[in-house]
Short mmCIF file of C-alpha atoms and ligand atoms in Angstrom, two decimals:
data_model
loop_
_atom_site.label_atom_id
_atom_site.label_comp_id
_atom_site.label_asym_id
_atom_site.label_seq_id
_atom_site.Cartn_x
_atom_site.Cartn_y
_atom_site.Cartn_z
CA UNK A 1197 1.13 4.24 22.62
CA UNK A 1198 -0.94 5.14 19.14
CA UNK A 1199 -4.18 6.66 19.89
CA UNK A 1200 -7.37 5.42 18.43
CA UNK A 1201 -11.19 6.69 18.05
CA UNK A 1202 -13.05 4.18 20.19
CA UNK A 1203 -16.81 5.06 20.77
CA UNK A 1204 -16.44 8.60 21.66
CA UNK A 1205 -12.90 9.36 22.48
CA UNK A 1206 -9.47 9.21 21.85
CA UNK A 1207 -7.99 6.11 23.86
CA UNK A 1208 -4.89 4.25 23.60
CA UNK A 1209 -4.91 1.32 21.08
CA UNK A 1210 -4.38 -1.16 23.80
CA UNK A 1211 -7.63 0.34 25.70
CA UNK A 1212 -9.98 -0.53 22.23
CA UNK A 1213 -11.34 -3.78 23.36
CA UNK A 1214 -14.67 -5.38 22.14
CA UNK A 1215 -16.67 -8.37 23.65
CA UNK A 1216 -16.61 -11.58 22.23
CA UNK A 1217 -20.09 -11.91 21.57
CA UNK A 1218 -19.66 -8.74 19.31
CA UNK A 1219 -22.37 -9.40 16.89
CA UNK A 1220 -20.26 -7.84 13.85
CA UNK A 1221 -17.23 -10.39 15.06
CA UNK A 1222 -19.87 -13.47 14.39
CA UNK A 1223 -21.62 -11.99 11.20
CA UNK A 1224 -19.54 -9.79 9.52
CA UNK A 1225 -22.00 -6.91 10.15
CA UNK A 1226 -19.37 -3.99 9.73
CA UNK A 1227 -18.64 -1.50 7.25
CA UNK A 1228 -15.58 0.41 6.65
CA UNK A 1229 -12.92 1.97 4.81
CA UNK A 1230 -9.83 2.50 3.56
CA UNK A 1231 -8.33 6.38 3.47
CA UNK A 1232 -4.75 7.32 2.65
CA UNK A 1233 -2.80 10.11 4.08
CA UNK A 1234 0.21 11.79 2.48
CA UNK A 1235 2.98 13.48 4.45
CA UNK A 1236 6.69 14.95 4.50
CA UNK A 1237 6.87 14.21 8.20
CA UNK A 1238 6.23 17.81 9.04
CA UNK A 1239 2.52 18.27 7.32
CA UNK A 1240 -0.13 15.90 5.87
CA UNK A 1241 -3.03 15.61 4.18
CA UNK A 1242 -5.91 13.47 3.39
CA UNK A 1243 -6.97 12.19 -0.02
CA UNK A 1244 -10.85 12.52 -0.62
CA UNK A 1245 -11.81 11.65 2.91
CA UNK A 1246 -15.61 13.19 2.79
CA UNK A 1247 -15.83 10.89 -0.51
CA UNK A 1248 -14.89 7.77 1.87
CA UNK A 1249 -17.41 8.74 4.38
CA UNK A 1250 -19.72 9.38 2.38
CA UNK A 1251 -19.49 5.54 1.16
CA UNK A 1252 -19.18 4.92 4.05
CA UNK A 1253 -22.23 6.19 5.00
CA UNK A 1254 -24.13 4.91 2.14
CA UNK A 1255 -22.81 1.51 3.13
CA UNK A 1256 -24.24 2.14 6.79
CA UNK A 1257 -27.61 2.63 5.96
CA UNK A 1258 -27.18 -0.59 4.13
CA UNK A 1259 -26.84 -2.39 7.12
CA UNK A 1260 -29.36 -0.05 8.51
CA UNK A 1261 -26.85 2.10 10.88
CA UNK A 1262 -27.35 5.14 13.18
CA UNK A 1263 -24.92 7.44 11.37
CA UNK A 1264 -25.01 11.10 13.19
CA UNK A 1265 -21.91 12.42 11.38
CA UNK A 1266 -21.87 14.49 7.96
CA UNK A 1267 -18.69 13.19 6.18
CA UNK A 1268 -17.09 16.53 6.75
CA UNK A 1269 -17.31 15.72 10.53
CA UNK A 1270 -15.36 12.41 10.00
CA UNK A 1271 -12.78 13.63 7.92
CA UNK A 1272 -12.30 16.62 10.86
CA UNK A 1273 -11.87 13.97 13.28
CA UNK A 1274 -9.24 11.89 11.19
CA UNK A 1275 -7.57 15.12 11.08
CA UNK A 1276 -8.12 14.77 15.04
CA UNK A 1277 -6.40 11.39 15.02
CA UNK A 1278 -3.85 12.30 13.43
CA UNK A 1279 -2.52 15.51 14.99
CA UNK A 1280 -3.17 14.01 18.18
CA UNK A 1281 -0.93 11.13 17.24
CA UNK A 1282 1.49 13.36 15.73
CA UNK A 1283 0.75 11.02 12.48
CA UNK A 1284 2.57 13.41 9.12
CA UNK A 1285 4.10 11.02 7.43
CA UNK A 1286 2.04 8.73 4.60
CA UNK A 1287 -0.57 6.39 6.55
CA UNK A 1288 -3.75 3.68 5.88
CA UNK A 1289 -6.69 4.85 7.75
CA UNK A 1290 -9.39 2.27 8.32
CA UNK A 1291 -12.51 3.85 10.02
CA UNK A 1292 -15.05 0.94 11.04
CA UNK A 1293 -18.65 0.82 12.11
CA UNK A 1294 -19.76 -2.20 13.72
CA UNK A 1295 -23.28 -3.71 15.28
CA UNK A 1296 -22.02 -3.87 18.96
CA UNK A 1297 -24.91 -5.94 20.07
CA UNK A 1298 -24.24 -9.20 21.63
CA UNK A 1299 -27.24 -11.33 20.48
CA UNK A 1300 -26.91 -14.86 18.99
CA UNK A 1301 -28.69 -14.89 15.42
CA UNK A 1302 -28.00 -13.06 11.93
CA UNK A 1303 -30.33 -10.16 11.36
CA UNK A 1304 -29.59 -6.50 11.53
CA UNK A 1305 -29.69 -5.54 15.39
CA UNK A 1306 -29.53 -1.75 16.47
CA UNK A 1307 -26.11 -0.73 18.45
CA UNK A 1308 -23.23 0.45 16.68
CA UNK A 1309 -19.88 1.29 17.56
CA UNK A 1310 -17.41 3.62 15.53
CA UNK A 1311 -13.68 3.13 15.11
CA UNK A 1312 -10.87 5.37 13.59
CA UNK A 1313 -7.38 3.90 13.30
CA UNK A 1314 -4.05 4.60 11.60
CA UNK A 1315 -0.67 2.42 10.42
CA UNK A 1316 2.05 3.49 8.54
CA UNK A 1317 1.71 2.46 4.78
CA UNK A 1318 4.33 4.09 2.35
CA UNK A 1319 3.46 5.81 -1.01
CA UNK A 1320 4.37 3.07 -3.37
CA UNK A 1321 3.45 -0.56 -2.32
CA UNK A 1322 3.65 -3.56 -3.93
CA UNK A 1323 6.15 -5.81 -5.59
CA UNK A 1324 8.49 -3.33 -7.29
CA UNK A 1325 8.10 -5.72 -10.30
CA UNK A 1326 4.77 -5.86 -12.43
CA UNK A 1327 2.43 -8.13 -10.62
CA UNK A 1328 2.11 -11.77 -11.36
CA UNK A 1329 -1.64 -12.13 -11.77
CA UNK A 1330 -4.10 -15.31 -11.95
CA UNK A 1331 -7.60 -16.00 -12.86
CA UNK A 1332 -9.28 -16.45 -9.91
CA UNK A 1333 -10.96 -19.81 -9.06
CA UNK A 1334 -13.42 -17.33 -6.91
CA UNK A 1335 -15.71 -14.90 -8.64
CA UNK A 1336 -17.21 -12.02 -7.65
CA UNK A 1337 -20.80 -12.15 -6.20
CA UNK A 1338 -23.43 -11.09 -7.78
CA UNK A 1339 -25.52 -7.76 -6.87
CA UNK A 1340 -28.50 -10.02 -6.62
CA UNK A 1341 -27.23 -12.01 -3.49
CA UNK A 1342 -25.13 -9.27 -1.86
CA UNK A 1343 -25.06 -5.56 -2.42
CA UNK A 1344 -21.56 -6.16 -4.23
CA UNK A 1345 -20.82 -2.34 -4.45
CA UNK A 1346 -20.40 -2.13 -0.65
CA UNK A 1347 -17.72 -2.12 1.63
CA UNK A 1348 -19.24 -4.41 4.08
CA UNK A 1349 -16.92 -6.73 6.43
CA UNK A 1350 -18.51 -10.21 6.06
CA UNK A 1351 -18.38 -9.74 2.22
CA UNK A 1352 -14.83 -9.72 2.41
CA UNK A 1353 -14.23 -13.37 2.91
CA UNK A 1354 -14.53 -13.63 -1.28
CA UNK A 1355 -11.82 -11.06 -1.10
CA UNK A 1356 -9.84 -13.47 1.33
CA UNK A 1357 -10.56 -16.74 -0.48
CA UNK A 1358 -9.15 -15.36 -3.77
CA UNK A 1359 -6.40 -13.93 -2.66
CA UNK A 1360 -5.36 -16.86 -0.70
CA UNK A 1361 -5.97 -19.26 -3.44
CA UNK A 1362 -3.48 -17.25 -5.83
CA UNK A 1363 -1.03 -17.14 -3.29
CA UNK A 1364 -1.22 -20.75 -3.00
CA UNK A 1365 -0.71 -20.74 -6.89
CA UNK A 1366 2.45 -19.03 -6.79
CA UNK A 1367 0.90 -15.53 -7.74
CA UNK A 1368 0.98 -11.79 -6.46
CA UNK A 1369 -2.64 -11.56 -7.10
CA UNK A 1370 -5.83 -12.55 -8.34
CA UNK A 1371 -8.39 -10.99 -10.80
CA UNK A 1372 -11.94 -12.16 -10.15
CA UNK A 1373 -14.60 -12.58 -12.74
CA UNK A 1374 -17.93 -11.70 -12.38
CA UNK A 1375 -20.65 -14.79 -12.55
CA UNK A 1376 -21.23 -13.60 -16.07
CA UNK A 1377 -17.86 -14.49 -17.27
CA UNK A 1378 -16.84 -11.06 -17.47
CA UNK A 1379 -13.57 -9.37 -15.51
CA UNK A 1380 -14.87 -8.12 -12.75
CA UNK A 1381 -12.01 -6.78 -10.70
CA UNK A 1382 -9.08 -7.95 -8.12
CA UNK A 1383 -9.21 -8.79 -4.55
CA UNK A 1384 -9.23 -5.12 -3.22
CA UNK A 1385 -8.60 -2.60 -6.57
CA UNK A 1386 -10.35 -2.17 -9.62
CA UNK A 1387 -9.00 -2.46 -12.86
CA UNK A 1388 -7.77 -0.52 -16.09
CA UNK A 1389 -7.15 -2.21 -19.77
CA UNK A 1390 -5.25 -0.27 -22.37
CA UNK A 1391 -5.55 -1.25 -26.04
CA UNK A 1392 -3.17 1.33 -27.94
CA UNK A 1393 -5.02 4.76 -27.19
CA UNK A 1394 -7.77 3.58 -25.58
CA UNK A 1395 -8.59 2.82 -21.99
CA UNK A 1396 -11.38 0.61 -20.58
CA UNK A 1397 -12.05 -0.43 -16.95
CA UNK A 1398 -15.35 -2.46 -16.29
CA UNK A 1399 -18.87 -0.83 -15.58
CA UNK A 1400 -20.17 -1.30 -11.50
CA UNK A 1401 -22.87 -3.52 -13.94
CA UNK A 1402 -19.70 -6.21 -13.36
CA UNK A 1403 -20.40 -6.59 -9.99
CA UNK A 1404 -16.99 -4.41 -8.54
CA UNK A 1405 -16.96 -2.29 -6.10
CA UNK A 1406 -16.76 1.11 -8.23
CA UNK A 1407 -13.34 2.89 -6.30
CA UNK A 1408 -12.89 6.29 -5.36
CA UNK A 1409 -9.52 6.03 -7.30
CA UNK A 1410 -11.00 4.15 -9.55
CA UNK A 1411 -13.50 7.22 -10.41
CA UNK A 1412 -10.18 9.72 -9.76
CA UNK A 1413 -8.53 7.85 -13.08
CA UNK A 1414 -11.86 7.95 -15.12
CA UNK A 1415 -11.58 11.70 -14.37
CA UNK A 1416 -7.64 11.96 -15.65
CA UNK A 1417 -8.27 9.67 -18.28
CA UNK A 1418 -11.60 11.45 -19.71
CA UNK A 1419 -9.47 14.61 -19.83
CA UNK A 1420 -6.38 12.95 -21.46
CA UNK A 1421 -5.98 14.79 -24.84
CA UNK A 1422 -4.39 11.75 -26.66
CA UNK A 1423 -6.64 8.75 -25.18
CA UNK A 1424 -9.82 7.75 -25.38
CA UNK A 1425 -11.78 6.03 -22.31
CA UNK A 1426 -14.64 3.57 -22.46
CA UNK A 1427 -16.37 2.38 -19.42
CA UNK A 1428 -17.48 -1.20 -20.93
CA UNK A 1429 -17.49 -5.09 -20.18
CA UNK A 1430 -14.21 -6.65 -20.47
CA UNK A 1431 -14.31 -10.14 -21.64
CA UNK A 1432 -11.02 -12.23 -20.20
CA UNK A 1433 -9.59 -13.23 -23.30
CA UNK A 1434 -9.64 -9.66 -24.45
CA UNK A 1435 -7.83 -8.26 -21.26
CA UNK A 1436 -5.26 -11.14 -21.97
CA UNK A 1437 -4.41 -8.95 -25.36
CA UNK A 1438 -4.38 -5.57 -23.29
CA UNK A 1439 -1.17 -3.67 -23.93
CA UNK A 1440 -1.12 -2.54 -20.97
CA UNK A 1441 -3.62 -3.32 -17.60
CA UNK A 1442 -3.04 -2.23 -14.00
CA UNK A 1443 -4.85 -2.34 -10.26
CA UNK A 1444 -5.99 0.64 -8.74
CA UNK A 1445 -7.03 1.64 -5.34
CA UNK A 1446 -6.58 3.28 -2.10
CA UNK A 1447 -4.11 1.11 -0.62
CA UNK A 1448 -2.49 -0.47 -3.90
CA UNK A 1449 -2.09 2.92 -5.74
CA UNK A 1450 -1.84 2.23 -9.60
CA UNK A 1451 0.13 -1.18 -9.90
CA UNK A 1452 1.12 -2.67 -13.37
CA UNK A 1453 0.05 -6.02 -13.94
CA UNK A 1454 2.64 -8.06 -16.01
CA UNK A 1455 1.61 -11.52 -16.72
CA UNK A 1456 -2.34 -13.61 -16.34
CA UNK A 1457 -1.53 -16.85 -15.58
CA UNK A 1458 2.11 -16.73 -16.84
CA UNK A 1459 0.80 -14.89 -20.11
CA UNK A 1460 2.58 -11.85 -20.31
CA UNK A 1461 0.99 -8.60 -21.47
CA UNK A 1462 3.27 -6.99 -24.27
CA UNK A 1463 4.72 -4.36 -21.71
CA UNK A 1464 5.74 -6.86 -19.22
CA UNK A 1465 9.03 -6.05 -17.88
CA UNK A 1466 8.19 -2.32 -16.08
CA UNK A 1467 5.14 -0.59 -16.52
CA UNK A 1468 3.82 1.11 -20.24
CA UNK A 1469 4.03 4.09 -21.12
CA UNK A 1470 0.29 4.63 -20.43
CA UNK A 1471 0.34 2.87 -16.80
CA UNK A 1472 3.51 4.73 -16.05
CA UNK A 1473 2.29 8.40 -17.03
CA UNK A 1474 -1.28 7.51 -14.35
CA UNK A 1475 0.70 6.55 -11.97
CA UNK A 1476 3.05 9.83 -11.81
CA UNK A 1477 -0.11 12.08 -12.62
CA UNK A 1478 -1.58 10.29 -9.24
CA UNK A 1479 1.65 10.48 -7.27
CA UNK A 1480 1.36 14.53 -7.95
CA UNK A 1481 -2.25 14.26 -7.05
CA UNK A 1482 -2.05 12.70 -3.92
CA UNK A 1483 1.10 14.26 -2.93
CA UNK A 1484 0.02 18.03 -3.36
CA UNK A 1485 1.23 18.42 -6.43
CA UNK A 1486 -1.99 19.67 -8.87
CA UNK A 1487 -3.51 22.39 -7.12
CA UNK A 1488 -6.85 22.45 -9.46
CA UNK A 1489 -7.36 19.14 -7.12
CA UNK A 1490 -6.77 20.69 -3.82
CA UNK A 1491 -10.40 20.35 -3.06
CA UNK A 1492 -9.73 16.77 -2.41
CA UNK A 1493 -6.59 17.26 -0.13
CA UNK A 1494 -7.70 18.07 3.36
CA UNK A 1495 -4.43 19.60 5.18
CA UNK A 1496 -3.61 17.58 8.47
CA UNK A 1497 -1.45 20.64 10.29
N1 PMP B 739 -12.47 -3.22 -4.98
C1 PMP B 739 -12.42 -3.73 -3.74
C2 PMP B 739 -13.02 -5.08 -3.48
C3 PMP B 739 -11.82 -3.01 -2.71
O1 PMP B 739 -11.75 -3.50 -1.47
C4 PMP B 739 -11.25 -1.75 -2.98
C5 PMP B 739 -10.57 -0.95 -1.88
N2 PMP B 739 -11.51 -0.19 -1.19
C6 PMP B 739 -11.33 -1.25 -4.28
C7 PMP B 739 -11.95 -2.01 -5.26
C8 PMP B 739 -10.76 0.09 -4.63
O2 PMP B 739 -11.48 1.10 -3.99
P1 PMP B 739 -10.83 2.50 -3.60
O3 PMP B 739 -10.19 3.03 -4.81
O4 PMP B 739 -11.98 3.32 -3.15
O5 PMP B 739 -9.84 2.24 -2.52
#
């Protein structure tokens, strides 16, 4: 039976149970994450885990959270997790804080309860093909009514909607504009644009929620010797002439995005050259490969 971290301790995952007047359940008041682990089946390590508790402690106060860790302590307890679950092989970790209280009515009531989990999620996801991507009937909300920067639970039913609604379409995934008409992002990765030698991704100004791989990328791609990076509005119909655009994130990776709305980008049957050469630099990266980066890698045995 997989061991979780349930308010305190290390219990089996059947033993995690929450009430059903669980305020978070009924308002969405929970923030989380999304951490990868990497692993040969003998060791592992964690990719930039005190830089997802640390958002994840921003997010907290948001929502105005106790929050008595330091990141360092959370990571250290992931590492916990996943020795004690004998977990060295490539995993999604999804730490969540939640408002425990069981009062009727939306507001921001103290109690909160911390959980650490862990499934199997190979390096590598996604279609195998260049995604099939759609304009989004959804768009992104806007800082002004919700902090849109934040990995808050409730705020994810925009993420849900738009995914949903490309499915229906017949598409892998969505890209969401922001209310200004700009591109904005997809349901859970930012985005990346290449025009010949130069690479743009939209500001956090659009309303995304700026990704820790996201911010890894702008960091390979401001040190690329033959490209040039600008961090600058994207309008849609100038993404539709992108050589070259992909998804990035925790979960996703780096995955190519073929066609918008049947449209296809010029490198549309396998990933450009550009796209391509990210995604192995990151594949190193995450798999142990760089060792100027191995302050991001925290070792797991
Ligand atoms: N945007 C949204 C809406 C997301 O949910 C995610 C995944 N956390 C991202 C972007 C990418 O963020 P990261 O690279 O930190 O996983």
């Amino acid at each position: 039976m997989p061991l979780v971290y349930f308010n305190g301790a290390f219990v089996a995952d059947t033993d995690a149970h929450v009430s059903i007047f669980t305020h978070a359940l009924h308002y969405g008041t929970a923030v989380f994450e999304g951490i990868r682990s990497y692993g040969d089946g003998q060791r592992a390590h964690i990719f930039r885990g005190d830089d997802h508790y640390e958002r994840l402690r921003a997010n907290a106060s948001l929502l105005a959270m106790d929050f008595p860790w330091t990141p360092a302590e959370l990571t250290a307890l992931t590492v916990e997790l996943l020795r004690r679950n004998r977990f060295f092989d490539d995993r999604y970790i999804r730490p969540l804080l939640f408002k425990n209280g069981a009062e009727f009515g939306a507001g921001l009531p103290p109690g909160e309860t911390l959980a650490i989990m862990a499934a199997p999620m190979p390096h590598g996801p996604g279609t195998g093909r260049p995604i099939r991507a759609t304009w989004s009937k959804w768009r992104r909300f806007p800082a002004a009514a919700c902090p849109a920067g934040a990995k808050i639970a409730g705020l994810y039913v925009n993420s849900s909607l738009a995914r949903a609604e490309a499915i229906a379409r017949g598409y892998d995934q969505p890209i969401l504009l922001a209310m200004d008409g700009q591109v904005a992002e997809g349901y859970g990765a930012n985005l990346f644009a290449v025009f010949g030698d130069q690479v743009t991704t939209p500001p956090a100004t659009a309303d995304i929620l700026p990704g820790i791989t996201r911010a890894t990328l702008i960091e390979y791609f401001q040190k690329h010797p033959d490209l040039h990076l600008t961090v600058e509005p994207l309008a849609p119909e100038r993404l539709q002439q992108a050589d070259e655009a992909f998804f990035c994130g925790t979960g996703m990776e780096i995955l190519s995005i073929g066609s918008i709305d049947g449209k296809r980008l010029t490198h549309d049957e396998q990933s450009g050259p550009v796209t391509a050469a990210a995604r192995a630099w990151y594949k190193s990266l995450v798999t142990g490969g760089l060792p100027d980066f191995g302050h991001w890698l925290t070792a797991v045995s």
